mmCIF file of C-alpha atoms in Angstrom:
data_model
loop_
_atom_site.group_PDB
_atom_site.id
_atom_site.type_symbol
_atom_site.label_atom_id
_atom_site.label_comp_id
_atom_site.label_asym_id
_atom_site.label_seq_id
_atom_site.Cartn_x
_atom_site.Cartn_y
_atom_site.Cartn_z
ATOM 1 C CA THR A 1 56.903 162.495 -84.640
ATOM 2 C CA MET A 2 54.878 160.195 -82.414
ATOM 3 C CA THR A 3 55.395 156.451 -82.567
ATOM 4 C CA PHE A 4 52.691 153.983 -81.670
ATOM 5 C CA LYS A 5 53.293 150.509 -80.302
ATOM 6 C CA LYS A 6 51.630 147.708 -82.173
ATOM 7 C CA GLN A 7 48.984 145.977 -80.108
ATOM 8 C CA GLU A 8 49.658 142.242 -80.222
ATOM 9 C CA SER A 9 47.157 139.432 -79.747
ATOM 10 C CA ILE A 10 49.016 136.966 -77.524
ATOM 11 C CA LEU A 11 48.188 133.443 -76.385
ATOM 12 C CA ILE A 12 50.236 131.877 -73.561
ATOM 13 C CA VAL A 13 49.746 128.119 -73.861
ATOM 14 C CA THR A 14 50.665 126.136 -70.760
ATOM 15 C CA HIS A 15 49.454 123.591 -68.216
ATOM 16 C CA ASP A 16 46.361 124.053 -66.045
ATOM 17 C CA LEU A 17 46.465 127.622 -64.687
ATOM 18 C CA THR A 18 44.103 126.820 -61.815
ATOM 19 C CA LEU A 19 46.885 124.895 -60.018
ATOM 20 C CA ASN A 20 48.966 126.284 -57.164
ATOM 21 C CA ARG A 21 52.298 125.808 -58.915
ATOM 22 C CA VAL A 22 55.324 127.983 -59.705
ATOM 23 C CA PHE A 23 54.569 128.271 -63.424
ATOM 24 C CA THR A 24 51.078 129.622 -62.623
ATOM 25 C CA SER A 25 52.545 132.646 -60.836
ATOM 26 C CA ARG A 26 55.011 133.202 -63.689
ATOM 27 C CA TYR A 27 52.316 133.343 -66.346
ATOM 28 C CA PHE A 28 49.948 135.401 -64.209
ATOM 29 C CA SER A 29 52.720 138.020 -64.031
ATOM 30 C CA PHE A 30 53.285 137.821 -67.793
ATOM 31 C CA ILE A 31 49.573 138.294 -68.485
ATOM 32 C CA SER A 32 49.240 141.246 -66.078
ATOM 33 C CA THR A 33 52.283 143.020 -67.540
ATOM 34 C CA LEU A 34 51.283 142.471 -71.176
ATOM 35 C CA LYS A 35 47.714 143.539 -70.472
ATOM 36 C CA ALA A 36 48.893 146.736 -68.743
ATOM 37 C CA GLU A 37 50.795 147.615 -71.944
ATOM 38 C CA GLY A 38 47.614 147.338 -73.998
ATOM 39 C CA HIS A 39 48.187 143.942 -75.560
ATOM 40 C CA ASN A 40 45.270 141.519 -75.945
ATOM 41 C CA VAL A 41 46.522 138.503 -74.006
ATOM 42 C CA LYS A 42 44.960 135.212 -72.922
ATOM 43 C CA GLY A 43 46.412 132.493 -70.719
ATOM 44 C CA ILE A 44 45.406 129.098 -72.082
ATOM 45 C CA GLY A 45 45.698 126.486 -69.342
ATOM 46 C CA ILE A 46 45.364 122.885 -70.521
ATOM 47 C CA ASP A 47 43.618 120.557 -68.083
ATOM 48 C CA PHE A 48 44.782 117.124 -69.221
ATOM 49 C CA ALA A 49 42.741 113.983 -68.542
ATOM 50 C CA PHE A 50 45.713 112.366 -66.784
ATOM 51 C CA LYS A 51 47.946 113.511 -63.955
ATOM 52 C CA PRO A 52 51.629 114.496 -63.952
ATOM 53 C CA HIS A 53 54.321 112.878 -61.817
ATOM 54 C CA PRO A 54 52.976 112.050 -58.332
ATOM 55 C CA ILE A 55 55.378 114.577 -56.803
ATOM 56 C CA ASN A 56 53.634 117.473 -58.593
ATOM 57 C CA ASN A 57 51.217 119.472 -56.491
ATOM 58 C CA MET A 58 47.570 119.445 -57.624
ATOM 59 C CA ASP A 59 46.097 121.976 -55.166
ATOM 60 C CA LYS A 60 44.039 124.788 -56.644
ATOM 61 C CA VAL A 61 44.900 128.485 -56.570
ATOM 62 C CA ALA A 62 42.741 131.587 -56.950
ATOM 63 C CA CYS A 63 43.407 133.601 -60.085
ATOM 64 C CA PRO A 64 44.046 137.345 -59.534
ATOM 65 C CA VAL A 65 40.751 139.178 -60.106
ATOM 66 C CA ALA A 66 42.373 141.636 -62.552
ATOM 67 C CA ILE A 67 43.125 138.851 -65.062
ATOM 68 C CA GLU A 68 40.355 136.362 -64.242
ATOM 69 C CA SER A 69 38.620 136.982 -67.563
ATOM 70 C CA ASP A 70 41.900 136.399 -69.420
ATOM 71 C CA ILE A 71 42.327 132.800 -68.261
ATOM 72 C CA ILE A 72 40.803 130.068 -70.425
ATOM 73 C CA THR A 73 40.903 126.373 -69.532
ATOM 74 C CA ILE A 74 40.968 123.825 -72.344
ATOM 75 C CA ARG A 75 40.100 120.187 -71.652
ATOM 76 C CA PRO A 76 41.449 118.114 -74.569
ATOM 77 C CA LYS A 77 38.904 115.784 -76.143
ATOM 78 C CA LYS A 78 40.872 114.310 -79.045
ATOM 79 C CA LEU A 79 43.342 112.119 -77.135
ATOM 80 C CA ASN A 80 45.787 109.933 -79.019
ATOM 81 C CA PHE A 81 46.024 106.210 -78.276
ATOM 82 C CA VAL A 82 48.709 106.484 -75.562
ATOM 83 C CA GLN A 83 46.981 109.445 -73.892
ATOM 84 C CA GLN A 84 43.818 107.339 -73.676
ATOM 85 C CA MET A 85 45.844 104.599 -71.988
ATOM 86 C CA LEU A 86 47.306 107.174 -69.573
ATOM 87 C CA ARG A 87 43.798 108.324 -68.692
ATOM 88 C CA PHE A 88 42.812 104.686 -68.135
ATOM 89 C CA SER A 89 45.852 104.067 -65.894
ATOM 90 C CA ASP A 90 44.924 107.044 -63.697
ATOM 91 C CA HIS A 91 41.289 105.962 -63.569
ATOM 92 C CA LYS A 92 42.345 102.489 -62.393
ATOM 93 C CA LYS A 93 44.952 103.995 -60.014
ATOM 94 C CA LEU A 94 47.737 101.896 -61.511
ATOM 95 C CA PRO A 95 51.213 102.305 -59.933
ATOM 96 C CA PHE A 96 53.335 105.070 -61.418
ATOM 97 C CA PHE A 97 56.125 102.672 -62.477
ATOM 98 C CA LEU A 98 53.636 101.054 -64.914
ATOM 99 C CA LYS A 99 52.642 104.474 -66.188
ATOM 100 C CA LYS A 100 56.309 105.141 -67.008
ATOM 101 C CA TYR A 101 56.149 102.515 -69.743
ATOM 102 C CA LEU A 102 53.258 104.392 -71.337
ATOM 103 C CA LEU A 103 55.195 107.666 -71.112
ATOM 104 C CA ALA A 104 58.114 105.974 -72.873
ATOM 105 C CA LEU A 105 55.782 104.545 -75.518
ATOM 106 C CA HIS A 106 54.396 108.035 -76.210
ATOM 107 C CA ILE A 107 57.910 109.342 -76.806
ATOM 108 C CA ILE A 108 58.743 106.451 -79.155
ATOM 109 C CA ILE A 109 55.569 106.811 -81.243
ATOM 110 C CA TYR A 110 54.999 110.586 -81.245
ATOM 111 C CA ARG A 111 58.557 111.888 -80.701
ATOM 112 C CA THR A 112 57.397 114.176 -77.910
ATOM 113 C CA ASP A 113 56.088 113.923 -74.351
ATOM 114 C CA GLN A 114 52.456 113.306 -73.452
ATOM 115 C CA TRP A 115 51.537 116.989 -72.975
ATOM 116 C CA VAL A 116 50.528 117.495 -76.604
ATOM 117 C CA VAL A 117 47.070 118.625 -77.765
ATOM 118 C CA ASN A 118 45.225 118.216 -81.059
ATOM 119 C CA VAL A 119 44.842 121.763 -82.444
ATOM 120 C CA ASN A 120 41.167 121.090 -83.188
ATOM 121 C CA ASP A 121 40.607 121.229 -79.432
ATOM 122 C CA PHE A 122 41.461 124.965 -79.635
ATOM 123 C CA ALA A 123 38.516 125.806 -81.917
ATOM 124 C CA GLU A 124 37.076 128.272 -79.383
ATOM 125 C CA LEU A 125 40.222 130.405 -79.662
ATOM 126 C CA LYS A 126 39.714 131.262 -83.356
ATOM 127 C CA LYS A 127 38.188 134.648 -82.488
ATOM 128 C CA TYR A 128 41.455 135.763 -80.821
ATOM 129 C CA ARG A 129 43.574 135.216 -83.954
ATOM 130 C CA PRO A 130 46.960 135.400 -82.190
ATOM 131 C CA THR A 131 49.914 137.296 -83.599
ATOM 132 C CA ILE A 132 52.203 135.713 -80.952
ATOM 133 C CA VAL A 133 51.933 132.291 -79.308
ATOM 134 C CA ILE A 134 54.047 131.705 -76.195
ATOM 135 C CA ALA A 135 54.724 128.078 -75.220
ATOM 136 C CA GLY A 136 55.039 127.658 -71.452
ATOM 137 C CA GLY A 137 55.855 124.057 -70.706
ATOM 138 C CA SER A 138 57.660 120.957 -71.883
ATOM 139 C CA GLY A 139 58.031 119.511 -75.387
ATOM 140 C CA GLY A 140 54.381 118.555 -75.915
ATOM 141 C CA ILE A 141 53.187 122.036 -74.953
ATOM 142 C CA ALA A 142 55.760 123.606 -77.299
ATOM 143 C CA GLU A 143 54.693 121.224 -80.078
ATOM 144 C CA THR A 144 51.092 122.338 -79.577
ATOM 145 C CA ALA A 145 52.037 126.028 -79.545
ATOM 146 C CA PHE A 146 54.123 125.507 -82.702
ATOM 147 C CA LYS A 147 51.100 124.076 -84.550
ATOM 148 C CA LEU A 148 48.877 126.906 -83.320
ATOM 149 C CA ALA A 149 51.396 129.545 -84.399
ATOM 150 C CA LYS A 150 51.664 127.908 -87.811
ATOM 151 C CA GLN A 151 47.872 127.778 -88.172
ATOM 152 C CA TYR A 152 47.506 131.518 -87.537
ATOM 153 C CA GLY A 153 50.771 132.708 -89.081
ATOM 154 C CA ALA A 154 51.813 133.934 -85.632
ATOM 155 C CA LYS A 155 55.266 134.317 -84.093
ATOM 156 C CA LEU A 156 56.347 131.528 -81.752
ATOM 157 C CA PHE A 157 58.038 132.184 -78.398
ATOM 158 C CA ILE A 158 59.227 129.203 -76.323
ATOM 159 C CA ASP A 159 59.647 129.720 -72.570
ATOM 160 C CA TYR A 160 61.987 127.120 -71.066
ATOM 161 C CA ARG A 161 61.283 126.941 -67.345
ATOM 162 C CA ASP A 162 63.007 123.555 -67.238
ATOM 163 C CA PRO A 163 65.391 121.980 -69.752
ATOM 164 C CA TRP A 164 64.388 119.255 -72.227
ATOM 165 C CA ASN A 165 67.460 117.953 -74.046
ATOM 166 C CA PHE A 166 69.728 120.967 -73.596
ATOM 167 C CA GLY A 167 70.550 121.204 -69.908
ATOM 168 C CA TYR A 168 70.802 119.129 -66.749
ATOM 169 C CA HIS A 169 68.687 115.989 -66.710
ATOM 170 C CA PRO A 170 65.243 116.806 -65.265
ATOM 171 C CA MET A 171 64.268 116.167 -61.647
ATOM 172 C CA GLN A 172 62.927 112.731 -60.721
ATOM 173 C CA THR A 173 64.512 111.082 -63.779
ATOM 174 C CA ASN A 174 67.780 109.209 -64.117
ATOM 175 C CA LYS A 175 70.406 109.761 -66.780
ATOM 176 C CA LEU A 176 69.509 106.581 -68.673
ATOM 177 C CA ILE A 177 65.908 107.736 -69.134
ATOM 178 C CA THR A 178 67.119 111.197 -70.154
ATOM 179 C CA THR A 179 69.414 109.648 -72.784
ATOM 180 C CA PHE A 180 66.506 107.539 -74.081
ATOM 181 C CA LYS A 181 64.223 110.579 -74.369
ATOM 182 C CA LYS A 182 66.929 112.581 -76.103
ATOM 183 C CA ARG A 183 67.401 109.923 -78.774
ATOM 184 C CA PHE A 184 63.742 110.125 -79.804
ATOM 185 C CA THR A 185 63.026 113.837 -79.271
ATOM 186 C CA ILE A 186 66.201 115.806 -80.058
ATOM 187 C CA ASN A 187 65.420 116.303 -83.750
ATOM 188 C CA ARG A 188 61.929 117.555 -82.944
ATOM 189 C CA GLU A 189 63.290 119.957 -80.347
ATOM 190 C CA LEU A 190 65.849 121.325 -82.812
ATOM 191 C CA LEU A 191 63.031 121.928 -85.312
ATOM 192 C CA LEU A 192 60.995 123.796 -82.684
ATOM 193 C CA LEU A 193 64.009 125.888 -81.689
ATOM 194 C CA SER A 194 64.721 126.724 -85.330
ATOM 195 C CA SER A 195 61.075 127.710 -85.847
ATOM 196 C CA ALA A 196 60.899 129.860 -82.715
ATOM 197 C CA ASP A 197 61.159 133.616 -83.142
ATOM 198 C CA GLU A 198 62.259 134.007 -79.517
ATOM 199 C CA ILE A 199 63.471 131.609 -76.824
ATOM 200 C CA ILE A 200 63.239 132.451 -73.116
ATOM 201 C CA THR A 201 65.088 130.704 -70.272
ATOM 202 C CA VAL A 202 65.164 131.270 -66.499
ATOM 203 C CA SER A 203 68.934 131.543 -66.043
ATOM 204 C CA THR A 204 72.146 132.312 -67.892
ATOM 205 C CA SER A 205 73.284 128.788 -66.951
ATOM 206 C CA LEU A 206 70.330 127.232 -68.746
ATOM 207 C CA LYS A 207 70.916 129.551 -71.700
ATOM 208 C CA SER A 208 74.526 128.344 -71.964
ATOM 209 C CA PHE A 209 73.389 124.773 -72.692
ATOM 210 C CA PHE A 210 71.846 125.725 -76.048
ATOM 211 C CA PRO A 211 73.765 125.473 -79.355
ATOM 212 C CA ASN A 212 75.555 128.672 -80.464
ATOM 213 C CA SER A 213 73.235 129.017 -83.450
ATOM 214 C CA PHE A 214 70.315 129.857 -81.110
ATOM 215 C CA GLN A 215 72.097 132.121 -78.619
ATOM 216 C CA LYS A 216 71.136 135.393 -80.332
ATOM 217 C CA LYS A 217 67.421 134.765 -79.929
ATOM 218 C CA ILE A 218 67.558 133.676 -76.262
ATOM 219 C CA THR A 219 66.476 136.065 -73.497
ATOM 220 C CA VAL A 220 66.794 135.312 -69.775
ATOM 221 C CA ILE A 221 63.696 136.081 -67.678
ATOM 222 C CA GLU A 222 64.435 134.691 -64.245
ATOM 223 C CA ASN A 223 62.030 133.048 -61.831
ATOM 224 C CA GLY A 224 61.096 135.867 -59.490
ATOM 225 C CA SER A 225 59.567 136.209 -56.072
ATOM 226 C CA ASP A 226 55.807 136.049 -55.630
ATOM 227 C CA TYR A 227 56.149 139.000 -53.238
ATOM 228 C CA GLU A 228 56.947 142.655 -53.802
ATOM 229 C CA GLN A 229 59.702 144.249 -51.776
ATOM 230 C CA GLU A 230 57.152 146.306 -49.792
ATOM 231 C CA GLU A 231 55.556 143.065 -48.591
ATOM 232 C CA ALA A 232 58.927 141.623 -47.607
ATOM 233 C CA LEU A 233 59.950 144.720 -45.661
ATOM 234 C CA ASP A 234 56.663 144.745 -43.780
ATOM 235 C CA VAL A 235 57.851 142.134 -41.293
ATOM 236 C CA SER A 236 57.176 142.375 -37.579
ATOM 237 C CA LEU A 237 60.358 142.411 -35.507
ATOM 238 C CA ARG A 238 58.707 140.461 -32.715
ATOM 239 C CA ARG A 239 60.695 137.474 -31.552
ATOM 240 C CA PRO A 240 59.465 134.248 -33.226
ATOM 241 C CA LYS A 241 57.855 131.699 -30.910
ATOM 242 C CA SER A 242 60.540 129.168 -31.752
ATOM 243 C CA TYR A 243 63.782 128.828 -33.665
ATOM 244 C CA SER A 244 62.241 128.119 -37.055
ATOM 245 C CA ILE A 245 63.936 126.550 -40.085
ATOM 246 C CA VAL A 246 61.819 126.748 -43.239
ATOM 247 C CA TYR A 247 61.996 125.034 -46.627
ATOM 248 C CA LEU A 248 59.617 126.271 -49.340
ATOM 249 C CA GLY A 249 58.052 124.286 -52.164
ATOM 250 C CA THR A 250 58.521 120.972 -53.914
ATOM 251 C CA LEU A 251 61.170 118.625 -52.568
ATOM 252 C CA TYR A 252 62.762 116.166 -55.012
ATOM 253 C CA ASP A 253 64.257 112.779 -54.122
ATOM 254 C CA ASP A 254 67.643 113.878 -55.494
ATOM 255 C CA GLN A 255 67.776 116.550 -52.794
ATOM 256 C CA LEU A 256 67.538 113.908 -50.082
ATOM 257 C CA VAL A 257 70.464 111.748 -51.237
ATOM 258 C CA ASP A 258 72.787 113.926 -49.170
ATOM 259 C CA ASP A 259 71.469 113.768 -45.596
ATOM 260 C CA SER A 260 74.202 115.856 -43.945
ATOM 261 C CA PHE A 261 71.697 118.536 -42.877
ATOM 262 C CA PHE A 262 69.412 116.063 -41.093
ATOM 263 C CA GLU A 263 72.313 114.388 -39.300
ATOM 264 C CA SER A 264 73.690 117.793 -38.257
ATOM 265 C CA LEU A 265 70.310 118.974 -36.972
ATOM 266 C CA ARG A 266 69.904 115.747 -34.964
ATOM 267 C CA ILE A 267 73.289 116.300 -33.284
ATOM 268 C CA PHE A 268 72.564 120.011 -32.699
ATOM 269 C CA ILE A 269 69.215 119.269 -31.024
ATOM 270 C CA LYS A 270 70.776 116.631 -28.769
ATOM 271 C CA LYS A 271 73.785 118.808 -27.904
ATOM 272 C CA THR A 272 71.599 121.834 -27.109
ATOM 273 C CA ASN A 273 68.957 119.727 -25.362
ATOM 274 C CA LEU A 274 66.081 121.205 -27.378
ATOM 275 C CA ALA A 275 62.427 120.183 -27.273
ATOM 276 C CA PRO A 276 59.904 120.538 -30.152
ATOM 277 C CA LYS A 277 58.616 123.759 -28.549
ATOM 278 C CA ASP A 278 62.109 125.262 -28.943
ATOM 279 C CA LEU A 279 62.808 124.409 -32.582
ATOM 280 C CA SER A 280 60.649 123.768 -35.641
ATOM 281 C CA LEU A 281 61.567 122.442 -39.078
ATOM 282 C CA SER A 282 58.899 123.168 -41.703
ATOM 283 C CA PHE A 283 58.649 121.841 -45.246
ATOM 284 C CA LEU A 284 55.947 124.040 -46.730
ATOM 285 C CA GLY A 285 54.589 122.569 -49.957
ATOM 286 C CA SER A 286 56.600 119.326 -49.825
ATOM 287 C CA SER A 287 53.774 116.933 -48.956
ATOM 288 C CA GLU A 288 54.034 114.969 -52.200
ATOM 289 C CA ASN A 289 57.514 113.644 -51.389
ATOM 290 C CA ARG A 290 57.299 110.111 -50.008
ATOM 291 C CA GLN A 291 60.892 109.849 -48.749
ATOM 292 C CA LEU A 292 60.871 112.893 -46.497
ATOM 293 C CA PRO A 293 58.814 111.424 -43.590
ATOM 294 C CA GLU A 294 61.113 108.368 -43.556
ATOM 295 C CA ILE A 295 64.250 110.525 -43.358
ATOM 296 C CA LEU A 296 62.790 112.683 -40.592
ATOM 297 C CA GLN A 297 61.951 109.537 -38.644
ATOM 298 C CA LYS A 298 65.405 108.034 -39.261
ATOM 299 C CA PHE A 299 67.102 111.064 -37.690
ATOM 300 C CA GLY A 300 64.597 111.473 -34.842
ATOM 301 C CA LEU A 301 63.227 114.752 -36.236
ATOM 302 C CA THR A 302 59.570 113.805 -36.708
ATOM 303 C CA ASN A 303 58.356 115.589 -33.561
ATOM 304 C CA PHE A 304 60.245 118.740 -34.532
ATOM 305 C CA SER A 305 58.930 118.793 -38.114
ATOM 306 C CA ARG A 306 55.839 119.392 -40.142
ATOM 307 C CA ILE A 307 55.136 118.921 -43.814
ATOM 308 C CA THR A 308 52.337 120.806 -45.560
ATOM 309 C CA THR A 309 50.713 121.018 -48.962
ATOM 310 C CA ARG A 310 51.328 124.234 -50.895
ATOM 311 C CA LEU A 311 49.964 127.147 -48.908
ATOM 312 C CA PRO A 312 48.067 130.182 -50.210
ATOM 313 C CA LYS A 313 50.273 133.230 -50.652
ATOM 314 C CA ALA A 314 48.926 135.072 -47.571
ATOM 315 C CA ASP A 315 49.393 132.039 -45.280
ATOM 316 C CA LEU A 316 52.846 131.402 -46.664
ATOM 317 C CA LYS A 317 53.899 134.979 -45.899
ATOM 318 C CA LEU A 318 53.060 134.487 -42.206
ATOM 319 C CA GLU A 319 55.309 131.422 -42.145
ATOM 320 C CA ILE A 320 58.130 133.267 -43.918
ATOM 321 C CA ASP A 321 57.832 136.214 -41.538
ATOM 322 C CA ALA A 322 58.258 133.878 -38.567
ATOM 323 C CA ALA A 323 61.248 131.995 -40.043
ATOM 324 C CA SER A 324 64.691 132.221 -38.474
ATOM 325 C CA LEU A 325 66.555 130.433 -41.236
ATOM 326 C CA PHE A 326 65.754 129.358 -44.822
ATOM 327 C CA LEU A 327 66.866 125.930 -46.021
ATOM 328 C CA GLN A 328 68.197 125.171 -49.503
ATOM 329 C CA LEU A 329 69.168 121.657 -50.576
ATOM 330 C CA ARG A 330 71.281 120.972 -53.638
ATOM 331 C CA HIS A 331 69.802 118.915 -56.479
ATOM 332 C CA GLY A 332 72.058 115.883 -56.503
ATOM 333 C CA GLY A 333 75.123 116.606 -58.586
ATOM 334 C CA ARG A 334 73.472 119.366 -60.631
ATOM 335 C CA THR A 335 75.250 122.733 -60.513
ATOM 336 C CA LYS A 336 73.069 124.817 -62.832
ATOM 337 C CA VAL A 337 69.688 124.641 -61.098
ATOM 338 C CA ILE A 338 68.248 127.822 -59.595
ATOM 339 C CA THR A 339 64.789 127.356 -58.094
ATOM 340 C CA SER A 340 62.141 130.049 -57.745
ATOM 341 C CA LYS A 341 62.200 129.680 -53.947
ATOM 342 C CA GLN A 342 65.620 131.348 -54.012
ATOM 343 C CA ALA A 343 64.023 134.643 -55.086
ATOM 344 C CA ASP A 344 61.547 134.461 -52.174
ATOM 345 C CA TYR A 345 64.369 133.635 -49.767
ATOM 346 C CA LEU A 346 66.455 136.567 -50.997
ATOM 347 C CA MET A 347 63.512 138.983 -50.939
ATOM 348 C CA PHE A 348 62.771 138.323 -47.248
ATOM 349 C CA ARG A 349 66.442 138.636 -46.184
ATOM 350 C CA LYS A 350 66.540 135.787 -43.703
ATOM 351 C CA PRO A 351 69.823 133.799 -43.775
ATOM 352 C CA ILE A 352 69.846 130.921 -46.270
ATOM 353 C CA LEU A 353 71.561 127.683 -45.277
ATOM 354 C CA LEU A 354 72.935 125.502 -48.094
ATOM 355 C CA PRO A 355 74.342 122.561 -46.074
ATOM 356 C CA ASN A 356 76.379 121.140 -48.942
ATOM 357 C CA SER A 357 77.448 123.438 -51.770
ATOM 358 C CA ASP A 358 76.124 122.780 -55.268
ATOM 359 C CA HIS A 359 79.276 124.549 -56.537
ATOM 360 C CA GLY A 360 76.956 126.337 -58.911
ATOM 361 C CA ASP A 361 73.978 128.668 -59.238
ATOM 362 C CA ILE A 362 72.550 128.364 -55.708
ATOM 363 C CA ALA A 363 75.886 128.908 -53.973
ATOM 364 C CA GLN A 364 76.729 131.772 -56.330
ATOM 365 C CA SER A 365 73.391 133.463 -55.625
ATOM 366 C CA ILE A 366 73.978 133.254 -51.859
ATOM 367 C CA PHE A 367 77.501 134.693 -52.233
ATOM 368 C CA GLU A 368 76.429 137.494 -54.595
ATOM 369 C CA HIS A 369 73.645 138.662 -52.287
ATOM 370 C CA SER A 370 75.534 138.069 -49.001
ATOM 371 C CA ALA A 371 72.497 135.988 -48.143
ATOM 372 C CA GLY A 372 73.675 133.318 -45.751
ATOM 373 C CA TYR A 373 75.811 130.203 -45.514
ATOM 374 C CA VAL A 374 77.293 127.835 -48.084
ATOM 375 C CA CYS A 375 78.655 124.816 -46.219
ATOM 376 C CA ASP A 376 80.860 121.862 -47.183
ATOM 377 C CA GLY A 377 78.567 119.029 -46.053
ATOM 378 C CA LYS A 378 80.553 118.421 -42.863
ATOM 379 C CA THR A 379 78.434 118.142 -39.722
ATOM 380 C CA GLU A 380 80.686 120.409 -37.640
ATOM 381 C CA THR A 381 80.360 123.220 -40.225
ATOM 382 C CA ILE A 382 76.569 122.937 -40.431
ATOM 383 C CA ILE A 383 76.195 122.684 -36.636
ATOM 384 C CA SER A 384 78.267 125.850 -36.176
ATOM 385 C CA VAL A 385 75.821 127.740 -38.428
ATOM 386 C CA LEU A 386 72.799 126.340 -36.587
ATOM 387 C CA GLN A 387 74.391 127.357 -33.269
ATOM 388 C CA LYS A 388 75.329 130.849 -34.462
ATOM 389 C CA GLU A 389 71.792 131.621 -35.661
ATOM 390 C CA TYR A 390 70.281 130.022 -32.554
ATOM 391 C CA ASN A 391 72.381 132.320 -30.363
ATOM 392 C CA LYS A 392 71.009 135.329 -32.284
ATOM 393 C CA TYR A 393 67.489 133.998 -31.729
ATOM 394 C CA LEU A 394 68.073 133.566 -27.983
ATOM 395 C CA LYS A 395 69.367 137.134 -27.684
ATOM 396 C CA GLY A 396 66.219 138.403 -29.422
ATOM 397 C CA ASP A 397 68.193 139.848 -32.342
ATOM 398 C CA ASP A 398 66.525 140.702 -35.642
ATOM 399 C CA MET A 399 67.112 137.543 -37.686
ATOM 400 C CA ARG A 400 67.123 139.461 -40.966
ATOM 401 C CA LEU A 401 70.249 140.305 -42.913
ATOM 402 C CA ALA A 402 71.188 143.862 -43.882
ATOM 403 C CA GLN A 403 68.476 145.346 -46.085
ATOM 404 C CA THR A 404 69.206 146.136 -49.704
ATOM 405 C CA ASP A 405 67.077 147.056 -52.730
ATOM 406 C CA LEU A 406 65.778 143.774 -54.123
ATOM 407 C CA SER A 407 62.720 145.088 -55.965
ATOM 408 C CA HIS A 408 64.204 143.700 -59.204
ATOM 409 C CA LEU A 409 63.543 140.181 -57.901
ATOM 410 C CA SER A 410 59.742 140.458 -58.029
ATOM 411 C CA ARG A 411 57.881 138.609 -60.768
ATOM 412 C CA LYS A 412 56.214 141.872 -61.730
ATOM 413 C CA ARG A 413 59.551 143.574 -62.463
ATOM 414 C CA LEU A 414 61.003 140.539 -64.220
ATOM 415 C CA ALA A 415 57.935 140.207 -66.449
ATOM 416 C CA GLU A 416 58.795 143.638 -67.873
ATOM 417 C CA LYS A 417 61.699 141.949 -69.683
ATOM 418 C CA LEU A 418 59.081 140.238 -71.843
ATOM 419 C CA LEU A 419 57.949 143.632 -73.151
ATOM 420 C CA ALA A 420 61.416 144.264 -74.558
ATOM 421 C CA VAL A 421 61.302 140.896 -76.344
ATOM 422 C CA ILE A 422 57.881 141.647 -77.857
#
């Protein structure tokens, strides 16, 4: 007998999908995969009237042509009182520390973060009548998706790309603020988790934070690489113009507390008598971090370094191809953070340097894939790695590690896990 798969009508509700951010690539891959299986899927990107944390990138990205018609942008009109104040604060360019008080006020009054939308603003979506609503964002987004799912009698999936109350405390926040948020939002989060038909996280570490009662409905769909293995293998073996150390993506202040890498690089440059034409340090997509230029100046690395906004995928690939060494930096004392850049690093098989071990997910990933160096934060250890890879560069050796099948790391392959959940 033949069996037929049920065609689902799926809405993925998340932040603005026109932005060049990691979550955009994740949901593009989800939409493409679901669409290829015959499901009717729409990505609903919410363009809020106020901006996120200043460190978040706001550059635009081109949507893949194949799913262009499946992306809908909603601009909320029915803002609550605090959201109106947030819009006002952005309009008047008030300092972010003042805005933090408004963010706290929103949590106290509404028991969720500011990324919540009145369901009446989704009136244009009525014709899609979803059977599944996937929440892709923080508490406010999940709250919105929960209300939509309830309105249409649809199943609710919650995709945790970052933790709320169950997990490490989020980037750019201190533990006191995290404790405050938890006090006001934990009950709401537990209700959302109880109501969810499926919960998705990006790592087994993040999954382990959740209460036992939810474990059976949690699936891990990792953050994958934006590149397919064929693209990664198609790398010219020509010798790079300079010894190039590359960091990809957003850089958080917590990653700069430990400055052992910068001190080690300063000593290495002096010891080896290198000029900026001989060595380059690139932070690609880290332009929103305000501390980085100061640290580079402090260690005399400004002339060797450049900091860019997020680059388009094609431009970024050229930079990755020319890299000698990939840089990872641990996230303060957090051990269970695995960033999406790790998948890109692994896919392109250049050595990864973690100057000071996180004693957790990043170090484990490097060990498991034989993908580079996990150091102890001591300058002599880090300098020895820099010297070893520099010697390979001078000899004209291929800087890549031994090739292995890493096709499973692509977003496209990882998105197929969602089909099993549906």
